[in-house]
Amino acid sequence: KMMLKNALLDLLREKGMITKISVRELCERADLNRSTFYAHYSEPKQLLAEVEDELLEATGEHLRRIGTENDVGAHKYLLSFLQYIKKNDKPFRTLLIDSADPAFRARFMQQAGMHFIQNSDLAFAGHSEQYIDAYLLNGSTGVILQWIRSGYEAEERAICSLLFSLNRNALENLPELIQ
């Protein structure tokens, strides 16, 4: 199964979309026969769904392990998350950047963002919480995706500090909404 998953990630990087990948190509790249593929999956989309679910599960587990309660811990939390992304570059780059699947990107960043928001002690007045969370999540996602696209040009600590500065500045200008 691992050989098929690696072959899938390689082909997704090259082709960008699962619909452009055939079982034949997957098996050739993995150096396996088609019967091996069909013993586990009915189509490439099923394999992709398993790869995506495994990445989400592993990331969720990593984020649960590093949960935090305070700002110093929140820095460590975000830094650990960034290090985890960089360490696992192939699936992250492929599924978040190279693959044309915005649905997975949204699922992934929603999961990561929710873990981070749940571990912060911010509370917002009225209905503003959903909008502030969306703003912080989408802005942070954009920075992280650009960091991956750049080949991790900046150090993890620099990206962590940038994200905290940007988000802190945004929140400091909303004092009437923070409880």
mmCIF file of N, CA and C in Angstrom, residues 62 66 73-85 116 147 155-161 164:
data_model
loop_
_atom_site.group_PDB
_atom_site.id
_atom_site.type_symbol
_atom_site.label_atom_id
_atom_site.label_comp_id
_atom_site.label_asym_id
_atom_site.label_seq_id
_atom_site.Cartn_x
_atom_site.Cartn_y
_atom_site.Cartn_z
ATOM 1 N N HIS A 62 -0.984 14.785 16.008
ATOM 2 C CA HIS A 62 0.166 15.634 16.349
ATOM 3 C C HIS A 62 -0.311 16.899 17.067
ATOM 4 N N ILE A 66 0.333 18.324 21.135
ATOM 5 C CA ILE A 66 1.044 19.563 21.477
ATOM 6 C C ILE A 66 0.098 20.666 21.946
ATOM 7 N N GLY A 73 3.076 28.838 25.221
ATOM 8 C CA GLY A 73 2.770 27.508 24.705
ATOM 9 C C GLY A 73 2.190 27.570 23.303
ATOM 10 N N ALA A 74 1.423 28.614 23.015
ATOM 11 C CA ALA A 74 0.834 28.749 21.688
ATOM 12 C C ALA A 74 1.930 28.932 20.641
ATOM 13 N N HIS A 75 2.983 29.653 20.993
ATOM 14 C CA HIS A 75 4.132 29.786 20.082
ATOM 15 C C HIS A 75 4.744 28.416 19.814
ATOM 16 N N LYS A 76 4.941 27.658 20.885
ATOM 17 C CA LYS A 76 5.509 26.317 20.743
ATOM 18 C C LYS A 76 4.574 25.425 19.920
ATOM 19 N N TYR A 77 3.288 25.588 20.140
ATOM 20 C CA TYR A 77 2.278 24.814 19.416
ATOM 21 C C TYR A 77 2.387 25.089 17.917
ATOM 22 N N LEU A 78 2.379 26.364 17.554
ATOM 23 C CA LEU A 78 2.459 26.734 16.138
ATOM 24 C C LEU A 78 3.807 26.341 15.551
ATOM 25 N N LEU A 79 4.872 26.549 16.288
ATOM 26 C CA LEU A 79 6.204 26.185 15.812
ATOM 27 C C LEU A 79 6.277 24.673 15.552
ATOM 28 N N SER A 80 5.753 23.890 16.459
ATOM 29 C CA SER A 80 5.743 22.435 16.277
ATOM 30 C C SER A 80 4.925 22.042 15.050
ATOM 31 N N PHE A 81 3.817 22.719 14.821
ATOM 32 C CA PHE A 81 2.981 22.463 13.647
ATOM 33 C C PHE A 81 3.750 22.768 12.364
ATOM 34 N N LEU A 82 4.441 23.897 12.335
ATOM 35 C CA LEU A 82 5.227 24.270 11.157
ATOM 36 C C LEU A 82 6.367 23.277 10.923
ATOM 37 N N GLN A 83 7.017 22.858 11.997
ATOM 38 C CA GLN A 83 8.090 21.863 11.866
ATOM 39 C C GLN A 83 7.539 20.537 11.340
ATOM 40 N N TYR A 84 6.358 20.180 11.781
ATOM 41 C CA TYR A 84 5.701 18.946 11.331
ATOM 42 C C TYR A 84 5.407 19.022 9.827
ATOM 43 N N ILE A 85 4.925 20.152 9.375
ATOM 44 C CA ILE A 85 4.654 20.334 7.946
ATOM 45 C C ILE A 85 5.946 20.186 7.144
ATOM 46 N N PHE A 116 -5.977 24.998 16.873
ATOM 47 C CA PHE A 116 -5.281 26.163 17.402
ATOM 48 C C PHE A 116 -6.255 27.093 18.138
ATOM 49 N N TRP A 147 4.622 29.801 2.378
ATOM 50 C CA TRP A 147 5.857 29.287 2.953
ATOM 51 C C TRP A 147 6.221 27.938 2.316
ATOM 52 N N GLU A 155 12.805 30.509 7.993
ATOM 53 C CA GLU A 155 12.859 29.552 9.102
ATOM 54 C C GLU A 155 11.477 29.443 9.757
ATOM 55 N N GLU A 156 11.222 28.304 10.353
ATOM 56 C CA GLU A 156 9.944 28.075 11.033
ATOM 57 C C GLU A 156 9.684 29.133 12.095
ATOM 58 N N ARG A 157 10.708 29.486 12.847
ATOM 59 C CA ARG A 157 10.537 30.491 13.912
ATOM 60 C C ARG A 157 10.130 31.845 13.339
ATOM 61 N N ALA A 158 10.666 32.196 12.185
ATOM 62 C CA ALA A 158 10.314 33.476 11.554
ATOM 63 C C ALA A 158 8.855 33.462 11.108
ATOM 64 N N ILE A 159 8.393 32.367 10.540
ATOM 65 C CA ILE A 159 6.985 32.264 10.116
ATOM 66 C C ILE A 159 6.075 32.274 11.332
ATOM 67 N N CYS A 160 6.471 31.577 12.372
ATOM 68 C CA CYS A 160 5.692 31.564 13.611
ATOM 69 C C CYS A 160 5.553 32.984 14.165
ATOM 70 N N SER A 161 6.652 33.711 14.238
ATOM 71 C CA SER A 161 6.613 35.091 14.738
ATOM 72 C C SER A 161 5.774 35.987 13.840
ATOM 73 N N PHE A 164 2.086 35.270 14.487
ATOM 74 C CA PHE A 164 1.645 35.839 15.755
ATOM 75 C C PHE A 164 1.553 37.354 15.676
#
